[in-house]
Amino acid sequence: MRIVNKLFYLYLQKMLEIEALHTIDTEYSADSIEWCSHPSYNNYFVCGTYQLEGNNAQSTSPPCRRKGRIYLYQFDKDALVVNELHRLETAAILDMKWLPELQNASVHQPILATANALGQIEIFQIIETNLKKISSLELNPTYHNLLALSIDWDTRMSLQTNDDTKNLLASDSRGDISLIRFTYRGDLQKICTWSAHNFEAWICAFDKWNENHVYTGGDDTFLHIYDIRTQSRVLLNKSHMAGVTCLLSHPNTEHLLLTGSYDEHLRAFDTRAMKQPLSEINLKGGIWRLKCDPLKRNLILTACMYHNFSIAQVAEPRSPIVVGEFNEHNSICYGADWCLNARPDDKQLFMATCSFYDHKLCIARVNEKQN
């Protein structure tokens, strides 16, 4: 059976191509793309930007300011048309995540969390076709120039909670991790903060299968597992040769953790035996984002910063392969996400990508190559 599967995926490797449909100039440098996870709004997505506004080294003026903008777009998959619905001026955006819909929630409009260059977590809600800020939390007011670097919603909690609360994890440039509680009334409350890394904590993520464990990755090259009940470290992994920049607790495969690093390798781990990775594959350029496809085909969309956007097939975690590459961008490849499918019979894959200094956003369709 394993031989048959490998032959199939080698065949698939020759079959995928990525067709650019739209190219958009975001004006500011683009670094984050998130497709809305709300079933009624899955044709919406946001793009976050990070723009330095300042002076040269000889200037006596104040240091550069990090400003940003969030764009809200709507993509019609049938007509293949994209429209900008709203743009919102903010501090520079480093990460964004849509709140998965809760069945028992008292509101039904999509909610978006952002991490910004002022060290804040901000919450926005779609009102008609606009983004409206409903709450904000400063991670640590005592530190100047703190950047909030990454965020993650606890999706497992959505299966269990009977009220309108949700937990959020955030990492920052001091190496700290914060656990935050959000309520649909718009409240943000920091539950606890702990020091996880000696340098920037680039990434944090909940384990989608273990409600007590979270993962963190830092510029110190370490991957950690923490128990959020005590904020105590359960494991320290030293497999990476450079900073750990992205983490994906696989939503469809229990015990599978994927990591990306500045060392350019995509690694697969069995979370029950984390001493060594199951596999490593060099995707080139450093890896900043990992996104699992909505059709459960074990396709992982990867943002390979100084190379391209690649699609890796990890149906065999011990033998991942690259099955598609997208080379339309000419700058740092930071933001990427799949269009989320609302209908079970919808088998077409679309994706959105963005890059930094060329402030470029692309929408593309993933096709099977025709012989």
mmCIF file with all atom_site columns, C-alpha atoms in Angstrom, residues 47-208:
data_model
loop_
_atom_site.group_PDB
_atom_site.id
_atom_site.type_symbol
_atom_site.label_atom_id
_atom_site.label_alt_id
_atom_site.label_comp_id
_atom_site.label_asym_id
_atom_site.label_entity_id
_atom_site.label_seq_id
_atom_site.pdbx_PDB_ins_code
_atom_site.Cartn_x
_atom_site.Cartn_y
_atom_site.Cartn_z
_atom_site.occupancy
_atom_site.B_iso_or_equiv
_atom_site.pdbx_formal_charge
_atom_site.auth_seq_id
_atom_site.auth_comp_id
_atom_site.auth_asym_id
_atom_site.auth_atom_id
_atom_site.pdbx_PDB_model_num
ATOM 1   C CA . CYS A 1 47  ? -4.239  41.323 3.676   1.00 0.00 ? 47  CYS A CA 1
ATOM 2   C CA . GLY A 1 48  ? -2.065  42.957 6.345   1.00 0.00 ? 48  GLY A CA 1
ATOM 3   C CA . THR A 1 49  ? 0.839   45.308 5.640   1.00 0.00 ? 49  THR A CA 1
ATOM 4   C CA . TYR A 1 50  ? 3.955   46.614 7.391   1.00 0.00 ? 50  TYR A CA 1
ATOM 5   C CA . GLN A 1 51  ? 5.479   49.871 6.195   1.00 0.00 ? 51  GLN A CA 1
ATOM 6   C CA . LEU A 1 52  ? 8.504   51.613 7.658   1.00 0.00 ? 52  LEU A CA 1
ATOM 7   C CA . GLU A 1 53  ? 8.170   55.386 7.568   1.00 0.00 ? 53  GLU A CA 1
ATOM 8   C CA . GLY A 1 54  ? 11.306  57.190 8.675   1.00 0.00 ? 54  GLY A CA 1
ATOM 9   C CA . ASN A 1 55  ? 14.646  58.735 7.923   1.00 0.00 ? 55  ASN A CA 1
ATOM 10  C CA . ASN A 1 56  ? 18.163  57.685 6.982   1.00 0.00 ? 56  ASN A CA 1
ATOM 11  C CA . ALA A 1 57  ? 20.934  56.941 9.441   1.00 0.00 ? 57  ALA A CA 1
ATOM 12  C CA . GLN A 1 58  ? 22.289  60.538 9.404   1.00 0.00 ? 58  GLN A CA 1
ATOM 13  C CA . SER A 1 59  ? 18.959  62.050 10.344  1.00 0.00 ? 59  SER A CA 1
ATOM 14  C CA . THR A 1 60  ? 18.414  63.607 13.781  1.00 0.00 ? 60  THR A CA 1
ATOM 15  C CA . SER A 1 61  ? 14.644  63.139 13.478  1.00 0.00 ? 61  SER A CA 1
ATOM 16  C CA . PRO A 1 62  ? 12.732  60.579 15.571  1.00 0.00 ? 62  PRO A CA 1
ATOM 17  C CA . PRO A 1 63  ? 13.189  56.910 14.581  1.00 0.00 ? 63  PRO A CA 1
ATOM 18  C CA . CYS A 1 64  ? 11.077  55.366 11.867  1.00 0.00 ? 64  CYS A CA 1
ATOM 19  C CA . ARG A 1 65  ? 7.425   54.654 12.476  1.00 0.00 ? 65  ARG A CA 1
ATOM 20  C CA . ARG A 1 66  ? 5.905   51.280 11.661  1.00 0.00 ? 66  ARG A CA 1
ATOM 21  C CA . LYS A 1 67  ? 2.560   51.899 10.050  1.00 0.00 ? 67  LYS A CA 1
ATOM 22  C CA . GLY A 1 68  ? 0.218   49.450 8.412   1.00 0.00 ? 68  GLY A CA 1
ATOM 23  C CA . ARG A 1 69  ? -3.022  48.889 6.621   1.00 0.00 ? 69  ARG A CA 1
ATOM 24  C CA . ILE A 1 70  ? -5.565  46.077 6.550   1.00 0.00 ? 70  ILE A CA 1
ATOM 25  C CA . TYR A 1 71  ? -7.369  45.415 3.278   1.00 0.00 ? 71  TYR A CA 1
ATOM 26  C CA . LEU A 1 72  ? -10.648 43.509 3.183   1.00 0.00 ? 72  LEU A CA 1
ATOM 27  C CA . TYR A 1 73  ? -11.355 41.778 -0.133  1.00 0.00 ? 73  TYR A CA 1
ATOM 28  C CA . GLN A 1 74  ? -14.150 39.690 -1.605  1.00 0.00 ? 74  GLN A CA 1
ATOM 29  C CA . PHE A 1 75  ? -13.387 37.020 -4.187  1.00 0.00 ? 75  PHE A CA 1
ATOM 30  C CA . ASP A 1 76  ? -16.070 35.543 -6.435  1.00 0.00 ? 76  ASP A CA 1
ATOM 31  C CA . LYS A 1 77  ? -14.879 32.026 -7.287  1.00 0.00 ? 77  LYS A CA 1
ATOM 32  C CA . ASP A 1 78  ? -17.445 31.597 -10.046 1.00 0.00 ? 78  ASP A CA 1
ATOM 33  C CA . ALA A 1 79  ? -16.823 34.856 -11.880 1.00 0.00 ? 79  ALA A CA 1
ATOM 34  C CA . LEU A 1 80  ? -13.133 34.956 -10.802 1.00 0.00 ? 80  LEU A CA 1
ATOM 35  C CA . VAL A 1 81  ? -13.546 38.589 -9.761  1.00 0.00 ? 81  VAL A CA 1
ATOM 36  C CA . VAL A 1 82  ? -11.908 40.246 -6.739  1.00 0.00 ? 82  VAL A CA 1
ATOM 37  C CA . ASN A 1 83  ? -13.106 43.494 -5.144  1.00 0.00 ? 83  ASN A CA 1
ATOM 38  C CA . GLU A 1 84  ? -11.618 45.629 -2.409  1.00 0.00 ? 84  GLU A CA 1
ATOM 39  C CA . LEU A 1 85  ? -14.341 46.267 0.180   1.00 0.00 ? 85  LEU A CA 1
ATOM 40  C CA . HIS A 1 86  ? -12.497 48.267 2.830   1.00 0.00 ? 86  HIS A CA 1
ATOM 41  C CA . ARG A 1 87  ? -9.060  49.508 3.839   1.00 0.00 ? 87  ARG A CA 1
ATOM 42  C CA . LEU A 1 88  ? -8.167  50.450 7.386   1.00 0.00 ? 88  LEU A CA 1
ATOM 43  C CA . GLU A 1 89  ? -5.106  52.385 8.593   1.00 0.00 ? 89  GLU A CA 1
ATOM 44  C CA . THR A 1 90  ? -3.417  50.717 11.589  1.00 0.00 ? 90  THR A CA 1
ATOM 45  C CA . ALA A 1 91  ? -0.057  50.131 13.180  1.00 0.00 ? 91  ALA A CA 1
ATOM 46  C CA . ALA A 1 92  ? 2.118   47.723 11.164  1.00 0.00 ? 92  ALA A CA 1
ATOM 47  C CA . ILE A 1 93  ? 0.573   44.252 11.058  1.00 0.00 ? 93  ILE A CA 1
ATOM 48  C CA . LEU A 1 94  ? 2.704   41.175 11.770  1.00 0.00 ? 94  LEU A CA 1
ATOM 49  C CA . ASP A 1 95  ? 0.015   38.476 12.008  1.00 0.00 ? 95  ASP A CA 1
ATOM 50  C CA . MET A 1 96  ? -3.753  38.042 11.708  1.00 0.00 ? 96  MET A CA 1
ATOM 51  C CA . LYS A 1 97  ? -6.166  35.233 12.499  1.00 0.00 ? 97  LYS A CA 1
ATOM 52  C CA . TRP A 1 98  ? -9.925  34.888 12.005  1.00 0.00 ? 98  TRP A CA 1
ATOM 53  C CA . LEU A 1 99  ? -11.874 33.542 14.966  1.00 0.00 ? 99  LEU A CA 1
ATOM 54  C CA . PRO A 1 100 ? -13.443 30.183 14.076  1.00 0.00 ? 100 PRO A CA 1
ATOM 55  C CA . GLU A 1 101 ? -17.215 30.348 14.386  1.00 0.00 ? 101 GLU A CA 1
ATOM 56  C CA . LEU A 1 102 ? -18.705 29.163 17.671  1.00 0.00 ? 102 LEU A CA 1
ATOM 57  C CA . GLN A 1 103 ? -22.118 27.496 17.408  1.00 0.00 ? 103 GLN A CA 1
ATOM 58  C CA . ASN A 1 104 ? -23.238 28.948 20.752  1.00 0.00 ? 104 ASN A CA 1
ATOM 59  C CA . ALA A 1 105 ? -21.866 32.425 20.176  1.00 0.00 ? 105 ALA A CA 1
ATOM 60  C CA . SER A 1 106 ? -24.217 35.367 20.584  1.00 0.00 ? 106 SER A CA 1
ATOM 61  C CA . VAL A 1 107 ? -22.920 37.158 17.474  1.00 0.00 ? 107 VAL A CA 1
ATOM 62  C CA . HIS A 1 108 ? -22.557 35.867 13.966  1.00 0.00 ? 108 HIS A CA 1
ATOM 63  C CA . GLN A 1 109 ? -20.321 38.413 12.246  1.00 0.00 ? 109 GLN A CA 1
ATOM 64  C CA . PRO A 1 110 ? -16.708 37.374 11.522  1.00 0.00 ? 110 PRO A CA 1
ATOM 65  C CA . ILE A 1 111 ? -14.093 38.439 14.063  1.00 0.00 ? 111 ILE A CA 1
ATOM 66  C CA . LEU A 1 112 ? -10.437 39.057 13.252  1.00 0.00 ? 112 LEU A CA 1
ATOM 67  C CA . ALA A 1 113 ? -7.500  39.281 15.674  1.00 0.00 ? 113 ALA A CA 1
ATOM 68  C CA . THR A 1 114 ? -4.305  41.096 14.697  1.00 0.00 ? 114 THR A CA 1
ATOM 69  C CA . ALA A 1 115 ? -0.801  41.366 16.177  1.00 0.00 ? 115 ALA A CA 1
ATOM 70  C CA . ASN A 1 116 ? 0.844   44.720 15.551  1.00 0.00 ? 116 ASN A CA 1
ATOM 71  C CA . ALA A 1 117 ? 4.106   46.641 15.886  1.00 0.00 ? 117 ALA A CA 1
ATOM 72  C CA . LEU A 1 118 ? 2.870   48.552 18.955  1.00 0.00 ? 118 LEU A CA 1
ATOM 73  C CA . GLY A 1 119 ? 2.816   45.338 20.954  1.00 0.00 ? 119 GLY A CA 1
ATOM 74  C CA . GLN A 1 120 ? -0.973  45.180 20.783  1.00 0.00 ? 120 GLN A CA 1
ATOM 75  C CA . ILE A 1 121 ? -3.547  42.522 20.070  1.00 0.00 ? 121 ILE A CA 1
ATOM 76  C CA . GLU A 1 122 ? -6.534  44.141 18.371  1.00 0.00 ? 122 GLU A CA 1
ATOM 77  C CA . ILE A 1 123 ? -9.928  42.660 17.568  1.00 0.00 ? 123 ILE A CA 1
ATOM 78  C CA . PHE A 1 124 ? -11.965 43.688 14.526  1.00 0.00 ? 124 PHE A CA 1
ATOM 79  C CA . GLN A 1 125 ? -15.423 42.677 13.390  1.00 0.00 ? 125 GLN A CA 1
ATOM 80  C CA . ILE A 1 126 ? -16.991 42.802 9.942   1.00 0.00 ? 126 ILE A CA 1
ATOM 81  C CA . ILE A 1 127 ? -19.934 45.198 10.039  1.00 0.00 ? 127 ILE A CA 1
ATOM 82  C CA . GLU A 1 128 ? -21.660 45.114 6.660   1.00 0.00 ? 128 GLU A CA 1
ATOM 83  C CA . THR A 1 129 ? -18.581 45.319 4.405   1.00 0.00 ? 129 THR A CA 1
ATOM 84  C CA . ASN A 1 130 ? -16.273 47.226 6.784   1.00 0.00 ? 130 ASN A CA 1
ATOM 85  C CA . LEU A 1 131 ? -13.831 46.212 9.500   1.00 0.00 ? 131 LEU A CA 1
ATOM 86  C CA . LYS A 1 132 ? -14.601 47.845 12.843  1.00 0.00 ? 132 LYS A CA 1
ATOM 87  C CA . LYS A 1 133 ? -12.241 47.698 15.832  1.00 0.00 ? 133 LYS A CA 1
ATOM 88  C CA . ILE A 1 134 ? -14.020 46.431 18.918  1.00 0.00 ? 134 ILE A CA 1
ATOM 89  C CA . SER A 1 135 ? -11.173 45.927 21.424  1.00 0.00 ? 135 SER A CA 1
ATOM 90  C CA . SER A 1 136 ? -7.432  46.249 21.987  1.00 0.00 ? 136 SER A CA 1
ATOM 91  C CA . LEU A 1 137 ? -4.924  44.912 24.515  1.00 0.00 ? 137 LEU A CA 1
ATOM 92  C CA . GLU A 1 138 ? -1.313  45.992 25.021  1.00 0.00 ? 138 GLU A CA 1
ATOM 93  C CA . LEU A 1 139 ? 0.742   42.910 25.818  1.00 0.00 ? 139 LEU A CA 1
ATOM 94  C CA . ASN A 1 140 ? 3.259   44.621 28.102  1.00 0.00 ? 140 ASN A CA 1
ATOM 95  C CA . PRO A 1 141 ? 2.945   48.410 28.576  1.00 0.00 ? 141 PRO A CA 1
ATOM 96  C CA . THR A 1 142 ? 6.218   48.585 30.552  1.00 0.00 ? 142 THR A CA 1
ATOM 97  C CA . TYR A 1 143 ? 8.350   47.821 27.481  1.00 0.00 ? 143 TYR A CA 1
ATOM 98  C CA . HIS A 1 144 ? 8.869   50.286 24.644  1.00 0.00 ? 144 HIS A CA 1
ATOM 99  C CA . ASN A 1 145 ? 9.194   49.144 21.044  1.00 0.00 ? 145 ASN A CA 1
ATOM 100 C CA . LEU A 1 146 ? 7.636   45.752 21.832  1.00 0.00 ? 146 LEU A CA 1
ATOM 101 C CA . LEU A 1 147 ? 6.270   43.967 18.758  1.00 0.00 ? 147 LEU A CA 1
ATOM 102 C CA . ALA A 1 148 ? 3.452   41.444 18.908  1.00 0.00 ? 148 ALA A CA 1
ATOM 103 C CA . LEU A 1 149 ? 4.699   38.807 16.471  1.00 0.00 ? 149 LEU A CA 1
ATOM 104 C CA . SER A 1 150 ? 2.148   36.010 16.162  1.00 0.00 ? 150 SER A CA 1
ATOM 105 C CA . ILE A 1 151 ? -1.265  34.920 17.387  1.00 0.00 ? 151 ILE A CA 1
ATOM 106 C CA . ASP A 1 152 ? -3.366  31.759 17.408  1.00 0.00 ? 152 ASP A CA 1
ATOM 107 C CA . TRP A 1 153 ? -6.955  30.996 18.444  1.00 0.00 ? 153 TRP A CA 1
ATOM 108 C CA . ASP A 1 154 ? -7.689  27.883 20.477  1.00 0.00 ? 154 ASP A CA 1
ATOM 109 C CA . THR A 1 155 ? -9.805  26.009 17.941  1.00 0.00 ? 155 THR A CA 1
ATOM 110 C CA . ARG A 1 156 ? -10.199 22.981 20.178  1.00 0.00 ? 156 ARG A CA 1
ATOM 111 C CA . MET A 1 157 ? -12.006 25.086 22.758  1.00 0.00 ? 157 MET A CA 1
ATOM 112 C CA . SER A 1 158 ? -14.715 25.847 20.197  1.00 0.00 ? 158 SER A CA 1
ATOM 113 C CA . LEU A 1 159 ? -15.809 22.216 20.426  1.00 0.00 ? 159 LEU A CA 1
ATOM 114 C CA . GLN A 1 160 ? -16.268 22.388 24.169  1.00 0.00 ? 160 GLN A CA 1
ATOM 115 C CA . THR A 1 161 ? -17.252 25.821 25.350  1.00 0.00 ? 161 THR A CA 1
ATOM 116 C CA . ASN A 1 162 ? -20.882 26.687 26.089  1.00 0.00 ? 162 ASN A CA 1
ATOM 117 C CA . ASP A 1 163 ? -20.343 30.399 26.569  1.00 0.00 ? 163 ASP A CA 1
ATOM 118 C CA . ASP A 1 164 ? -19.091 33.279 24.491  1.00 0.00 ? 164 ASP A CA 1
ATOM 119 C CA . THR A 1 165 ? -15.414 33.141 25.444  1.00 0.00 ? 165 THR A CA 1
ATOM 120 C CA . LYS A 1 166 ? -12.355 32.093 23.507  1.00 0.00 ? 166 LYS A CA 1
ATOM 121 C CA . ASN A 1 167 ? -8.658  31.755 24.301  1.00 0.00 ? 167 ASN A CA 1
ATOM 122 C CA . LEU A 1 168 ? -5.943  33.404 22.235  1.00 0.00 ? 168 LEU A CA 1
ATOM 123 C CA . LEU A 1 169 ? -2.185  32.884 22.316  1.00 0.00 ? 169 LEU A CA 1
ATOM 124 C CA . ALA A 1 170 ? 0.298   35.645 21.437  1.00 0.00 ? 170 ALA A CA 1
ATOM 125 C CA . SER A 1 171 ? 4.098   35.852 21.108  1.00 0.00 ? 171 SER A CA 1
ATOM 126 C CA . ASP A 1 172 ? 6.286   38.945 21.173  1.00 0.00 ? 172 ASP A CA 1
ATOM 127 C CA . SER A 1 173 ? 9.726   40.328 20.375  1.00 0.00 ? 173 SER A CA 1
ATOM 128 C CA . ARG A 1 174 ? 11.001  39.881 23.958  1.00 0.00 ? 174 ARG A CA 1
ATOM 129 C CA . GLY A 1 175 ? 10.480  36.124 23.679  1.00 0.00 ? 175 GLY A CA 1
ATOM 130 C CA . ASP A 1 176 ? 7.368   36.084 25.880  1.00 0.00 ? 176 ASP A CA 1
ATOM 131 C CA . ILE A 1 177 ? 4.128   34.168 25.375  1.00 0.00 ? 177 ILE A CA 1
ATOM 132 C CA . SER A 1 178 ? 0.762   35.491 26.576  1.00 0.00 ? 178 SER A CA 1
ATOM 133 C CA . LEU A 1 179 ? -2.499  33.621 27.084  1.00 0.00 ? 179 LEU A CA 1
ATOM 134 C CA . ILE A 1 180 ? -5.500  35.900 26.541  1.00 0.00 ? 180 ILE A CA 1
ATOM 135 C CA . ARG A 1 181 ? -9.232  35.440 26.996  1.00 0.00 ? 181 ARG A CA 1
ATOM 136 C CA . PHE A 1 182 ? -11.665 37.083 24.585  1.00 0.00 ? 182 PHE A CA 1
ATOM 137 C CA . THR A 1 183 ? -15.423 37.458 25.053  1.00 0.00 ? 183 THR A CA 1
ATOM 138 C CA . TYR A 1 184 ? -17.979 38.381 22.430  1.00 0.00 ? 184 TYR A CA 1
ATOM 139 C CA . ARG A 1 185 ? -18.804 41.497 24.432  1.00 0.00 ? 185 ARG A CA 1
ATOM 140 C CA . GLY A 1 186 ? -15.437 42.686 23.141  1.00 0.00 ? 186 GLY A CA 1
ATOM 141 C CA . ASP A 1 187 ? -13.390 42.149 26.300  1.00 0.00 ? 187 ASP A CA 1
ATOM 142 C CA . LEU A 1 188 ? -9.733  41.105 26.122  1.00 0.00 ? 188 LEU A CA 1
ATOM 143 C CA . GLN A 1 189 ? -8.131  39.901 29.359  1.00 0.00 ? 189 GLN A CA 1
ATOM 144 C CA . LYS A 1 190 ? -4.556  38.677 29.753  1.00 0.00 ? 190 LYS A CA 1
ATOM 145 C CA . ILE A 1 191 ? -4.584  35.487 31.810  1.00 0.00 ? 191 ILE A CA 1
ATOM 146 C CA . CYS A 1 192 ? -0.830  34.980 32.115  1.00 0.00 ? 192 CYS A CA 1
ATOM 147 C CA . THR A 1 193 ? 2.531   35.707 30.465  1.00 0.00 ? 193 THR A CA 1
ATOM 148 C CA . TRP A 1 194 ? 5.724   33.690 30.639  1.00 0.00 ? 194 TRP A CA 1
ATOM 149 C CA . SER A 1 195 ? 9.223   33.930 29.214  1.00 0.00 ? 195 SER A CA 1
ATOM 150 C CA . ALA A 1 196 ? 9.741   31.277 26.542  1.00 0.00 ? 196 ALA A CA 1
ATOM 151 C CA . HIS A 1 197 ? 12.729  32.348 24.401  1.00 0.00 ? 197 HIS A CA 1
ATOM 152 C CA . ASN A 1 198 ? 15.907  34.397 24.778  1.00 0.00 ? 198 ASN A CA 1
ATOM 153 C CA . PHE A 1 199 ? 15.221  36.302 21.573  1.00 0.00 ? 199 PHE A CA 1
ATOM 154 C CA . GLU A 1 200 ? 12.123  36.937 19.444  1.00 0.00 ? 200 GLU A CA 1
ATOM 155 C CA . ALA A 1 201 ? 9.357   34.369 19.863  1.00 0.00 ? 201 ALA A CA 1
ATOM 156 C CA . TRP A 1 202 ? 8.470   34.293 16.176  1.00 0.00 ? 202 TRP A CA 1
ATOM 157 C CA . ILE A 1 203 ? 5.576   31.872 16.448  1.00 0.00 ? 203 ILE A CA 1
ATOM 158 C CA . CYS A 1 204 ? 3.140   30.267 18.871  1.00 0.00 ? 204 CYS A CA 1
ATOM 159 C CA . ALA A 1 205 ? 0.361   27.745 18.295  1.00 0.00 ? 205 ALA A CA 1
ATOM 160 C CA . PHE A 1 206 ? -2.153  25.657 20.206  1.00 0.00 ? 206 PHE A CA 1
ATOM 161 C CA . ASP A 1 207 ? -2.003  21.888 19.867  1.00 0.00 ? 207 ASP A CA 1
ATOM 162 C CA . LYS A 1 208 ? -5.243  21.101 18.019  1.00 0.00 ? 208 LYS A CA 1
#
